[in-house]
Coordinates of C-alpha atoms in Angstrom, one line a residue:
X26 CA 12.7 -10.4 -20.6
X27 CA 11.9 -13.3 -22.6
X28 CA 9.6 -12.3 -25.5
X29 CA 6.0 -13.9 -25.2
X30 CA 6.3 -15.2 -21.2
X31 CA 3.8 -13.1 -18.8
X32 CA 4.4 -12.1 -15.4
X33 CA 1.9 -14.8 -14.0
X34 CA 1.2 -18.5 -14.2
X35 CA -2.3 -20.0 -13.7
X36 CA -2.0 -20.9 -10.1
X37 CA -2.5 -24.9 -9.3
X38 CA -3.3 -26.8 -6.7
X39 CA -0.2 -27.7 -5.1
X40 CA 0.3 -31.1 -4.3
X41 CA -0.3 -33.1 -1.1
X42 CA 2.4 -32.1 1.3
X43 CA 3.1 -28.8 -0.3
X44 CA 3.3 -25.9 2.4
X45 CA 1.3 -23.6 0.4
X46 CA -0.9 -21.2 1.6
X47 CA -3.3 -21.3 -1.1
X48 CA -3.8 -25.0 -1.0
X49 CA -7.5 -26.2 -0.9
X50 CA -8.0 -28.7 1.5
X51 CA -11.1 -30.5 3.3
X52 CA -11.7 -27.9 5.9
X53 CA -11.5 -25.2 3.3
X54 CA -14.0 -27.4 1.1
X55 CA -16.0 -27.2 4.3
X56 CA -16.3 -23.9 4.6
X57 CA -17.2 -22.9 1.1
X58 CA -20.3 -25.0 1.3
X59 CA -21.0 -23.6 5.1
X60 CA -20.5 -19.9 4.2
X61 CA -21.8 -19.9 0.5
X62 CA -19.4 -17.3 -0.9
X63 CA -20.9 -17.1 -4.6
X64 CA -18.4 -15.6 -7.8
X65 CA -19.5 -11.7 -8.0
X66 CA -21.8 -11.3 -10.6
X67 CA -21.1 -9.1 -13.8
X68 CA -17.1 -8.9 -12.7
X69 CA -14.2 -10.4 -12.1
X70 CA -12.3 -10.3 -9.1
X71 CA -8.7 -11.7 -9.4
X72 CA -5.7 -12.5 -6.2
X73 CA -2.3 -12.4 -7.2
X74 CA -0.3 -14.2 -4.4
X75 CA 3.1 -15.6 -4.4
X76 CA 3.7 -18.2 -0.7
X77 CA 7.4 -17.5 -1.5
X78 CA 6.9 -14.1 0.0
X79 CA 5.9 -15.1 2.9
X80 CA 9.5 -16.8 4.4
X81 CA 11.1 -13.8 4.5
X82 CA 12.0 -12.2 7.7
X83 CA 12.9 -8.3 8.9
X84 CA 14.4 -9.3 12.0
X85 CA 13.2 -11.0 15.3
X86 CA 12.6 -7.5 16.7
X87 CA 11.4 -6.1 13.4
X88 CA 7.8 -4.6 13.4
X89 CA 7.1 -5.6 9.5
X90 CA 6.3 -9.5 9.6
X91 CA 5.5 -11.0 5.7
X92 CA 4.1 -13.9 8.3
X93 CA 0.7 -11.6 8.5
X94 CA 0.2 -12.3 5.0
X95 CA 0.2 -16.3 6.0
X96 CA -2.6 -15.2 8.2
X97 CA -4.9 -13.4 5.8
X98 CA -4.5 -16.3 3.4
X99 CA -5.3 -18.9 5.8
X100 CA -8.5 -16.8 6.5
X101 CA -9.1 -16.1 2.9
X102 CA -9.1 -19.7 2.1
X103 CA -11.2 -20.4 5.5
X104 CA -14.2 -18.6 4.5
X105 CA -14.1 -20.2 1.2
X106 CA -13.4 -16.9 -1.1
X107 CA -10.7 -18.1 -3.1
X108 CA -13.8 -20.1 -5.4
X109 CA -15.0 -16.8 -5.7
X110 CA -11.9 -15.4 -7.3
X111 CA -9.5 -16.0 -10.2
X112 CA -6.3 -17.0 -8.2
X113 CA -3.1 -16.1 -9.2
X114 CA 0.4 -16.8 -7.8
X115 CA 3.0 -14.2 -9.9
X116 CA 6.0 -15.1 -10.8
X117 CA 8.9 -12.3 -9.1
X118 CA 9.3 -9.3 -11.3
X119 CA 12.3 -9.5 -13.2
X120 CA 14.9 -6.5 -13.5
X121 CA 14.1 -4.8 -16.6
X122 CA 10.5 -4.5 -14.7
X123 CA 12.0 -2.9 -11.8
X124 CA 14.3 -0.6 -13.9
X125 CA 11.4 1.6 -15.1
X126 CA 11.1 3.1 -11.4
X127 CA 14.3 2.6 -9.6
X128 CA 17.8 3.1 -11.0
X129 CA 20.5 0.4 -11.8
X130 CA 23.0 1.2 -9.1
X131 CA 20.6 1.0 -6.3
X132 CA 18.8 -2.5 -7.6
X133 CA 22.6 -3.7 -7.9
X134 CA 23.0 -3.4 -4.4
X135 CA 20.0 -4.7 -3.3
X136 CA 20.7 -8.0 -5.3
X137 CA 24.5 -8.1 -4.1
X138 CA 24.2 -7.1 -0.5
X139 CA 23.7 -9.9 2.1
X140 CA 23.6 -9.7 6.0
X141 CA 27.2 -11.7 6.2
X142 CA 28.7 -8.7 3.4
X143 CA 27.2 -6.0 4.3
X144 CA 30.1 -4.7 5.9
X145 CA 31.8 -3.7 2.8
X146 CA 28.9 -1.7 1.7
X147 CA 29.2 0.5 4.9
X148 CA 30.3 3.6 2.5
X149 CA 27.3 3.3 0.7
X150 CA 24.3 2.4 3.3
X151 CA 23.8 6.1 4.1
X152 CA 23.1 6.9 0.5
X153 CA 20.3 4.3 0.1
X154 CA 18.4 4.8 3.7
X155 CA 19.7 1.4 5.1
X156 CA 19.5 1.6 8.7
X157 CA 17.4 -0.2 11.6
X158 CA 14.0 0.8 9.8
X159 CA 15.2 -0.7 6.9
X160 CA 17.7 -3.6 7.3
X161 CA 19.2 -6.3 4.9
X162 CA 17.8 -9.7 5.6
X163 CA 18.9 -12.6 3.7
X164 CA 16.4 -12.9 0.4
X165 CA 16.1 -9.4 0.1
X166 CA 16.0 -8.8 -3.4
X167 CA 13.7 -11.7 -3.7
X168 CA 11.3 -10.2 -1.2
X169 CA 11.2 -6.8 -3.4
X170 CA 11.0 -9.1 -6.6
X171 CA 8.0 -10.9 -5.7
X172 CA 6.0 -8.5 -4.1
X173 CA 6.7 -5.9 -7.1
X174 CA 5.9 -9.1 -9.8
X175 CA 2.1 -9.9 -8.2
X176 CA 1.3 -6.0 -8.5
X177 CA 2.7 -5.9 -11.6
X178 CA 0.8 -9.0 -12.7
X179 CA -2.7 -7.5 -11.0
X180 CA -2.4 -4.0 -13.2
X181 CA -2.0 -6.1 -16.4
X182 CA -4.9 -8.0 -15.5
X183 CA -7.0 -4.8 -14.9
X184 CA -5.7 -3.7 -18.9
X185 CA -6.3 -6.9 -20.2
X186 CA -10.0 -7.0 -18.8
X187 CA -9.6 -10.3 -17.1
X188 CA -10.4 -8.7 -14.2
X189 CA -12.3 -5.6 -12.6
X190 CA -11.1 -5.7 -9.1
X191 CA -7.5 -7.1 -9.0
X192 CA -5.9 -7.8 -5.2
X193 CA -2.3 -8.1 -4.1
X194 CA -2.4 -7.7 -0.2
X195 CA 1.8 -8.4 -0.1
X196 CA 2.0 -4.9 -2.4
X197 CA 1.2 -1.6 -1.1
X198 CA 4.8 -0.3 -0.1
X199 CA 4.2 3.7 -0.5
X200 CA 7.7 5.0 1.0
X201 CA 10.3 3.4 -1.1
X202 CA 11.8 6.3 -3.7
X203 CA 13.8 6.3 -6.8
X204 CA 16.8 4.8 -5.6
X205 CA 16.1 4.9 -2.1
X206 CA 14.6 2.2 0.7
X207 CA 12.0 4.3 3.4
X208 CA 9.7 3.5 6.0
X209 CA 10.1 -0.2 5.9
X210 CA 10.0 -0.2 2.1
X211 CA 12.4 -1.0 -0.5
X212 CA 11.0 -1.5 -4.1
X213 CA 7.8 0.8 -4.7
X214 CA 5.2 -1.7 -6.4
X215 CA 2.6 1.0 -6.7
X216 CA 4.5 3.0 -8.5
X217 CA 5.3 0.2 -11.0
X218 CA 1.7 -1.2 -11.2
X219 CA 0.5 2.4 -11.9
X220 CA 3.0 2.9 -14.8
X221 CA 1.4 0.0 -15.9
X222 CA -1.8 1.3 -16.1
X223 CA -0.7 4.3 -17.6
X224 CA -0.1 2.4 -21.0
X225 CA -3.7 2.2 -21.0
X226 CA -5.8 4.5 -18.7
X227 CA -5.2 7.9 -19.2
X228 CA -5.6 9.1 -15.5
X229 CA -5.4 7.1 -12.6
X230 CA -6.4 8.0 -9.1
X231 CA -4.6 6.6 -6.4
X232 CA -6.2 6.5 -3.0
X233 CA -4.2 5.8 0.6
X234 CA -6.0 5.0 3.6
X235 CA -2.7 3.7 5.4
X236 CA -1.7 5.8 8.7
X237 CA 1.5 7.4 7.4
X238 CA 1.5 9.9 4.1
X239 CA 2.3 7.8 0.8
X240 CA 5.4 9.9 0.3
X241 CA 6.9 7.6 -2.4
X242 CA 3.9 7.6 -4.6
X243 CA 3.1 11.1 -4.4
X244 CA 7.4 12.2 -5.1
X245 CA 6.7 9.4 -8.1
X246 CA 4.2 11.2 -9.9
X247 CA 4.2 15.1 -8.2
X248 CA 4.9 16.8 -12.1
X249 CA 2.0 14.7 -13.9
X250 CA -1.5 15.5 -14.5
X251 CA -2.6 12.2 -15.6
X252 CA -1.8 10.5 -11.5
X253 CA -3.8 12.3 -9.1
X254 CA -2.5 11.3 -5.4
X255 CA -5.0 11.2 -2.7
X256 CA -3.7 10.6 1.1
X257 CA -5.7 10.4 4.1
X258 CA -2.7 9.8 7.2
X259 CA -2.0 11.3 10.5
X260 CA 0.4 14.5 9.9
X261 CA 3.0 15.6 12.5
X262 CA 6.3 17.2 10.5
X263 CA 8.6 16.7 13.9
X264 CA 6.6 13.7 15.4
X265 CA 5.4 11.2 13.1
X266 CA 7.0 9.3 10.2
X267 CA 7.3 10.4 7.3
X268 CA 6.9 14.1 8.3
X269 CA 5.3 14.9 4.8
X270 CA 2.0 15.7 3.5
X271 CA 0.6 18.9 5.0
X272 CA -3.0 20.1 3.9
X273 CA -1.1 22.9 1.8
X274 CA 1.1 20.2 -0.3
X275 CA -1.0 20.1 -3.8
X276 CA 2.0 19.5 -6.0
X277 CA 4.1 21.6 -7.7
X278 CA 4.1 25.0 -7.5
X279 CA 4.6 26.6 -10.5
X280 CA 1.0 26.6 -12.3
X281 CA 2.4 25.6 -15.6
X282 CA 3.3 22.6 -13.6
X283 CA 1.1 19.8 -15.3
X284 CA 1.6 18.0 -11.7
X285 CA 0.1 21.5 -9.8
X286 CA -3.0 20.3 -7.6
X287 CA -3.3 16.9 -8.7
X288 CA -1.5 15.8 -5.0
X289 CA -4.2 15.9 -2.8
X290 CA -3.5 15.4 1.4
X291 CA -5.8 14.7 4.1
X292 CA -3.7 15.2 7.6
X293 CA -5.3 14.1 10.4
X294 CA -4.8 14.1 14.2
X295 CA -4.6 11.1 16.8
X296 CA -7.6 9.3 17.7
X297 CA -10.0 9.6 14.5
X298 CA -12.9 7.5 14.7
X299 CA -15.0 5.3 12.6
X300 CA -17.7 8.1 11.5
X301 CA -15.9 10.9 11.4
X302 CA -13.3 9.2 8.6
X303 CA -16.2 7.3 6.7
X304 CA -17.7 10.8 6.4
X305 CA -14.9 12.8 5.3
X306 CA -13.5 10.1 2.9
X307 CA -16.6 9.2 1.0
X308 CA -16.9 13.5 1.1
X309 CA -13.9 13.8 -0.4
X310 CA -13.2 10.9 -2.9
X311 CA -16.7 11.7 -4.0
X312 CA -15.4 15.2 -4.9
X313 CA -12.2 13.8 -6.2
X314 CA -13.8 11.4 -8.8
X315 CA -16.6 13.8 -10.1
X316 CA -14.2 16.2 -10.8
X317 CA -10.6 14.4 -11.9
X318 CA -12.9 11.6 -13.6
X319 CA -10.3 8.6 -13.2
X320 CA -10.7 5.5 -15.6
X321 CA -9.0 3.2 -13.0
X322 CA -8.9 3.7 -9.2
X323 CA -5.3 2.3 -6.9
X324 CA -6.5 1.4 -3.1
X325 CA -3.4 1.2 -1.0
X326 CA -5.1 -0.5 2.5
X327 CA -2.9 0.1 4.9
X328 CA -3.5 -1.6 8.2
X329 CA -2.2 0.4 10.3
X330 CA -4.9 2.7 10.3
X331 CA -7.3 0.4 12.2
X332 CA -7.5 1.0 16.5
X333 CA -4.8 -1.1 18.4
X334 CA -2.5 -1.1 15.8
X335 CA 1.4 -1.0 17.3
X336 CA 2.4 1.7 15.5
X337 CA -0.8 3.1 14.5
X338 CA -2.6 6.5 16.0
X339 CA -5.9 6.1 14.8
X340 CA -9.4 4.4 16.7
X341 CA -10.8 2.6 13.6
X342 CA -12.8 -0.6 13.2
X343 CA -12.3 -3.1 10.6
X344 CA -16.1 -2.5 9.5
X345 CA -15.0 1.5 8.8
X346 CA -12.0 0.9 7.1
X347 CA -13.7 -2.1 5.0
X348 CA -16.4 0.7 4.1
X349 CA -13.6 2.9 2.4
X350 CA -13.0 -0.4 0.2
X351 CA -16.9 -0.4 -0.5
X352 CA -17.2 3.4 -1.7
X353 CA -14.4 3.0 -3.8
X354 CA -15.8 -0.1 -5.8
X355 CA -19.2 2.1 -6.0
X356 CA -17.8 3.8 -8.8
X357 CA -17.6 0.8 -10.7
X358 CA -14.2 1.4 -12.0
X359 CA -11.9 -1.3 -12.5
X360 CA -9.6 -1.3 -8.6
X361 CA -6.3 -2.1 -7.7
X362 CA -6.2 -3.2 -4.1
X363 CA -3.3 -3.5 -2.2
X364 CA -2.2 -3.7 1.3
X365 CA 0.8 -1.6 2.5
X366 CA 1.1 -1.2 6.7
X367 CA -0.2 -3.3 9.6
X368 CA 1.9 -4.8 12.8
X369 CA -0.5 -6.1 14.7
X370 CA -0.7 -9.3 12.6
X371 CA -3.9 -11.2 13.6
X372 CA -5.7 -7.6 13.0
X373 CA -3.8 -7.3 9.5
X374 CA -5.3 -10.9 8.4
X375 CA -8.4 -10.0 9.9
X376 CA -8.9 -6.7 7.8
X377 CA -7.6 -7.7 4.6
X378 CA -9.8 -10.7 4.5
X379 CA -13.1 -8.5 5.1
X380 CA -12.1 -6.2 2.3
X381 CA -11.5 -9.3 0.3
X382 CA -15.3 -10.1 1.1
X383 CA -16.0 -6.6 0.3
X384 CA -14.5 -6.8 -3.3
X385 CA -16.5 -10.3 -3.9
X386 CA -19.6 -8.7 -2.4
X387 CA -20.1 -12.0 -0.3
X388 CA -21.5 -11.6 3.4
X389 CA -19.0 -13.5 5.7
X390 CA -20.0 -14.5 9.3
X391 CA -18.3 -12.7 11.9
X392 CA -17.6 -16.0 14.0
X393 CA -14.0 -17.0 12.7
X394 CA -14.1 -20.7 11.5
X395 CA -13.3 -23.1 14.2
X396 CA -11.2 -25.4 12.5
X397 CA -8.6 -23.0 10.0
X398 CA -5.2 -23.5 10.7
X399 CA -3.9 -21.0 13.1
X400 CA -7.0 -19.9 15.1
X401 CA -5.4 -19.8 18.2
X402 CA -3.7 -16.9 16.9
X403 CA -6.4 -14.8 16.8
X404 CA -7.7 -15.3 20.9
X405 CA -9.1 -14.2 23.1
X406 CA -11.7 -13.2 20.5
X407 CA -12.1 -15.3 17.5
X408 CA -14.3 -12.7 15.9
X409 CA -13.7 -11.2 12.2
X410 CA -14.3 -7.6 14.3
X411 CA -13.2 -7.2 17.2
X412 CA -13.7 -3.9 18.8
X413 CA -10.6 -1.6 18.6
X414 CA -11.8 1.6 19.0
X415 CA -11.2 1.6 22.5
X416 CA -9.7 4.8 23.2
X417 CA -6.4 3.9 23.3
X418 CA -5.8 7.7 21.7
X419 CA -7.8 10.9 22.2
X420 CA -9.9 12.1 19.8
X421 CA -7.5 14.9 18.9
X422 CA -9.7 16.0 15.3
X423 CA -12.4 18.3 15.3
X424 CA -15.7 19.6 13.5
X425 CA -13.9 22.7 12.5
X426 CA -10.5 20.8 11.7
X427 CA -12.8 18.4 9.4
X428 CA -14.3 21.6 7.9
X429 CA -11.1 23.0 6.5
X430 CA -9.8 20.0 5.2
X431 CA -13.1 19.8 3.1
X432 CA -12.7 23.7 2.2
X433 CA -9.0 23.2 1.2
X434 CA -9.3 20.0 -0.6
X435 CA -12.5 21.9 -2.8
X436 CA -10.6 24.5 -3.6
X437 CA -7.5 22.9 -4.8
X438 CA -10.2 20.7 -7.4
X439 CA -11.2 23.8 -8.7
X440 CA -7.9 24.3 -10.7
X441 CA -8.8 21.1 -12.2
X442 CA -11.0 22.3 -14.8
X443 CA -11.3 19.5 -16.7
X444 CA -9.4 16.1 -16.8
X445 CA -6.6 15.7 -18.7
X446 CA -6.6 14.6 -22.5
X447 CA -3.8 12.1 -23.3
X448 CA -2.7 9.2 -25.5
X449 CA -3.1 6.3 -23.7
X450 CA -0.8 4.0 -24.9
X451 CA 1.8 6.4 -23.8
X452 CA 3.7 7.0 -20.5
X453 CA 4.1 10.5 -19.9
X454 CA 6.9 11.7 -21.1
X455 CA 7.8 14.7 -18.8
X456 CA 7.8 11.7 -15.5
X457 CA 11.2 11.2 -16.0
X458 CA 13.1 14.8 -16.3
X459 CA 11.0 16.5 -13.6
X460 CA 11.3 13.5 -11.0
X461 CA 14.7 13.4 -11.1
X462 CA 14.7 17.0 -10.3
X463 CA 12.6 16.6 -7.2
X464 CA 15.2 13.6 -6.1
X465 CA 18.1 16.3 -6.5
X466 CA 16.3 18.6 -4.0
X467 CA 15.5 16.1 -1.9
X468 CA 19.4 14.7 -1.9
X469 CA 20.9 17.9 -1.4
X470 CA 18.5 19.1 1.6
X471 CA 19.3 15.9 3.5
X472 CA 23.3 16.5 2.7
X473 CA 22.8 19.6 3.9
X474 CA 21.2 18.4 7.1
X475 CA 23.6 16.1 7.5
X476 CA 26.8 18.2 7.0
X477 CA 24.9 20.4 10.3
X478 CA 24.7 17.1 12.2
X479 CA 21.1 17.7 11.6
X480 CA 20.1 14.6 9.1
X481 CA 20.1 11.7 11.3
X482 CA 18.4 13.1 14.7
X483 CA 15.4 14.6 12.4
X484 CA 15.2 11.3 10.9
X485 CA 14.9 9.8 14.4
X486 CA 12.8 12.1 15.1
X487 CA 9.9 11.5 12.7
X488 CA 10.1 7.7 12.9
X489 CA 9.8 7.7 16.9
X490 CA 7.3 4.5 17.2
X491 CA 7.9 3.9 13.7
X492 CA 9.3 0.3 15.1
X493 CA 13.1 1.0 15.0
X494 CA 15.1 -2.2 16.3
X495 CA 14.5 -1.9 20.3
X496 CA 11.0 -0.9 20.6
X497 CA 9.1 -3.2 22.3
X498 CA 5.7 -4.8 20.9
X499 CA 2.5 -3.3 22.4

């Protein structure tokens, strides 16, 4: 990396004609002096966006469309919010960035491989999870590049101070491991934006509200003390992707374990509903931060979690999952917020641009604005919220089912006696011996599996209506 050059530059106006996303124009003008969204006062809220990510394409019949981010941008700049924010478009991270996660030969491959040569890769795709959940597009490694660079980007912000609430809605890919793509994930930008923060904040609290566990994240980090993982997600080991994250999953077991009881996971059941998961989170993240005292909170938003959602479970409203977003900031720690999930596109826009509001504290109508590009993607109802909580699933979660997960979670905090004492300027140094050990387990149970003819059917198994190429839309 070239000595001196940050991951950003100051985003410009493009020029007339440019096909930008983030380009101010009359209409956008418009609605900044119509909806009067003001800078925050007493922060800074910063969005780290590169357009670039938005050409690339899974597939035609590929759930995961980088086209959603298109949408919340056009809304974002609709409502006029982009005045109220210090806009950013990263530059892609470069290699050396991505090497202090994943490992050399799998980046290799994800720069080489190509949809016309994949075929002489065949005796490798196994190894790194390449299948119909996770395919090889043309631009791939650019894709992982630029989405990894803005998150990146936003966690140096938050050390820097230039910002208190830093936003990269293209980031938030939980699944992808070491040297392994997952779950519609190949480079895990969380897991690079935390290590990021590590160089400064001695414990960082990451939070994910998407609908499937955030495996990756919590493998990342399952032997440290100064990450504490937090997952709210619906649970079903044989049923549901990724299969992982049972109530009795705390980390490592071994108490000498630094990493013992600082994973924390919330499995839920089909059909929760707005109250019942505002309760329990703000119950539980309350808990969390009292006792783990974090210097700097990680939001993963997943989409998916909201009603309606086509691979989703869950019966929530934008409003309830924006309110997760607002009890997090209440804390007044500086906030990584990222996106992660969402396949119902015009729902995706809709939600990430309310939580935008949320971090800039600006009250946006809920009448969409009549003239921004693409509204007629959001009919029948051109509303910021519309309702989708409308029992698509049963309510499968109960009072006492609630009441357990609040007992469990408490006691697992009470190992924590006291947070962690560190030096901050340094990454832990046990991250690297002890992950690499968990990766061996993990690569040896699936060889295992797989010499049984086991591997591939449980695989199929747990991503049934994960969107594998075939399903049809809902």
């Amino acid at each position: 990396m070239t000595a001196g050059r940050g991951i950003v530059q100051e985003y410009q106006n493009p020029q007339p004609g440019s096909t930008s996303t983030l380009t101010l124009d009359g209409r956008s003008t418009r609605a900044i002096l119509r909806n009067g969204v003001a800078r925050p006062r007493g922060y800074n809220v910063s969005y780290h966006h590169n357009p670039d990510v938005e050409e690339h394409h899974f597939g035609q019949s590929h759930p995961m469309k980088p086209w959603r981010l298109t949408l919340t941008n056009k809304l974002v700049l609709a409502y006029g919010m982009d005045e109220a924010m210090d806009m950013f478009s990263p530059r892609a991270a470069t290699k050396d960035e991505l090497y202090e996660f994943h490992t050399e030969d799998y980046l290799q491959f994800l720069q080489s491989v190509t949809p016309n040569t994949i075929k002489q890769y065949e005796h490798i795709l196994p190894s790194f999870n390449i299948g119909d959940d996770c395919p090889i597009f043309d631009g791939i490694f650019e894709y992982c590049s630029l989405y990894a660079g803005a998150s990146v980007d936003a966690a140096r912000k938050l050390i820097s101070h230039q910002s208190h609430i830093a936003i990269n809605w293209s980031g938030g890919l939980h699944h992808a491991k070491k040297s392994e793509a997952s779950g519609f994930c190949y480079v895990n930008d969380i897991v690079l934006a935390i290590l990021q923060l590590l160089r400064h904040h001695p414990r960082v609290l990451y939070i994910d509200i998407d609908i499937h566990h955030g495996d990756g994240v919590e493998q990342a980090f399952w032997s440290t003390d100064r990450v504490l993982t937090l997952s709210f997600h619906k649970y079903d080991k044989q049923g549901f992707f990724p299969g992982t994250g049972p109530l009795d999953s705390t980390g490592p077991t071994v108490p000498l374990n630094p990493g013992s009881h600082h994973s924390l996971n919330v499995p839920l059941n089909d059909g929760v509903e707005d109250d019942q998961y505002i309760s329990l989170f703000k119950e539980i993240v309350e808990r969390t931060v009292t006792t783990y005292r974090p210097s700097v909170i990680v939001l993963q938003c997943g989409a998916d979690s909201l009603g309606c959602d086509r691979i989703g479970r869950f019966n929530l409203n934008i409003r309830a999952h924006g309110e997760c977003v607002r009890f997090a900031k209440s804390f007044n720690l500086p906030m990584l917020i990222l996106g992660g999930g969402g396949y119902t596109p015009r729902n995706v826009a809709r939600l990430w641009a309310y939580e935008t509001s949320v971090c800039l504290d600006a009250n946006v109508p809920a009448a969409l604005p009549a003239d921004m590009p693409f509204i007629e993607h959001f009919k029948p109802e051109k509303t910021l919220f519309p309702h989708l909580s409308l029992g698509k699933y049963k309510n499968e979660n109960t009072p006492k089912s609630f009441n357990d997960i609040i007992e469990a979670i408490t006691e697992t905090l009470r190992y924590i006696n006291h947070a962690p004492s560190v030096q901050m300027s340094e990454i832990p140094p046990d991250l690297e011996g002890l992950r690499e050990e968990v990766e061996c387990e993990i690569r040896e149970e699936r060889e295992m599996k797989d010499e049984n003819g086991e591997g591939a059917a449980l695989r199929q198994s747990r991503e049934a209506g994960a969107g594998r190429l075939g399903e049809l839309y809902t």
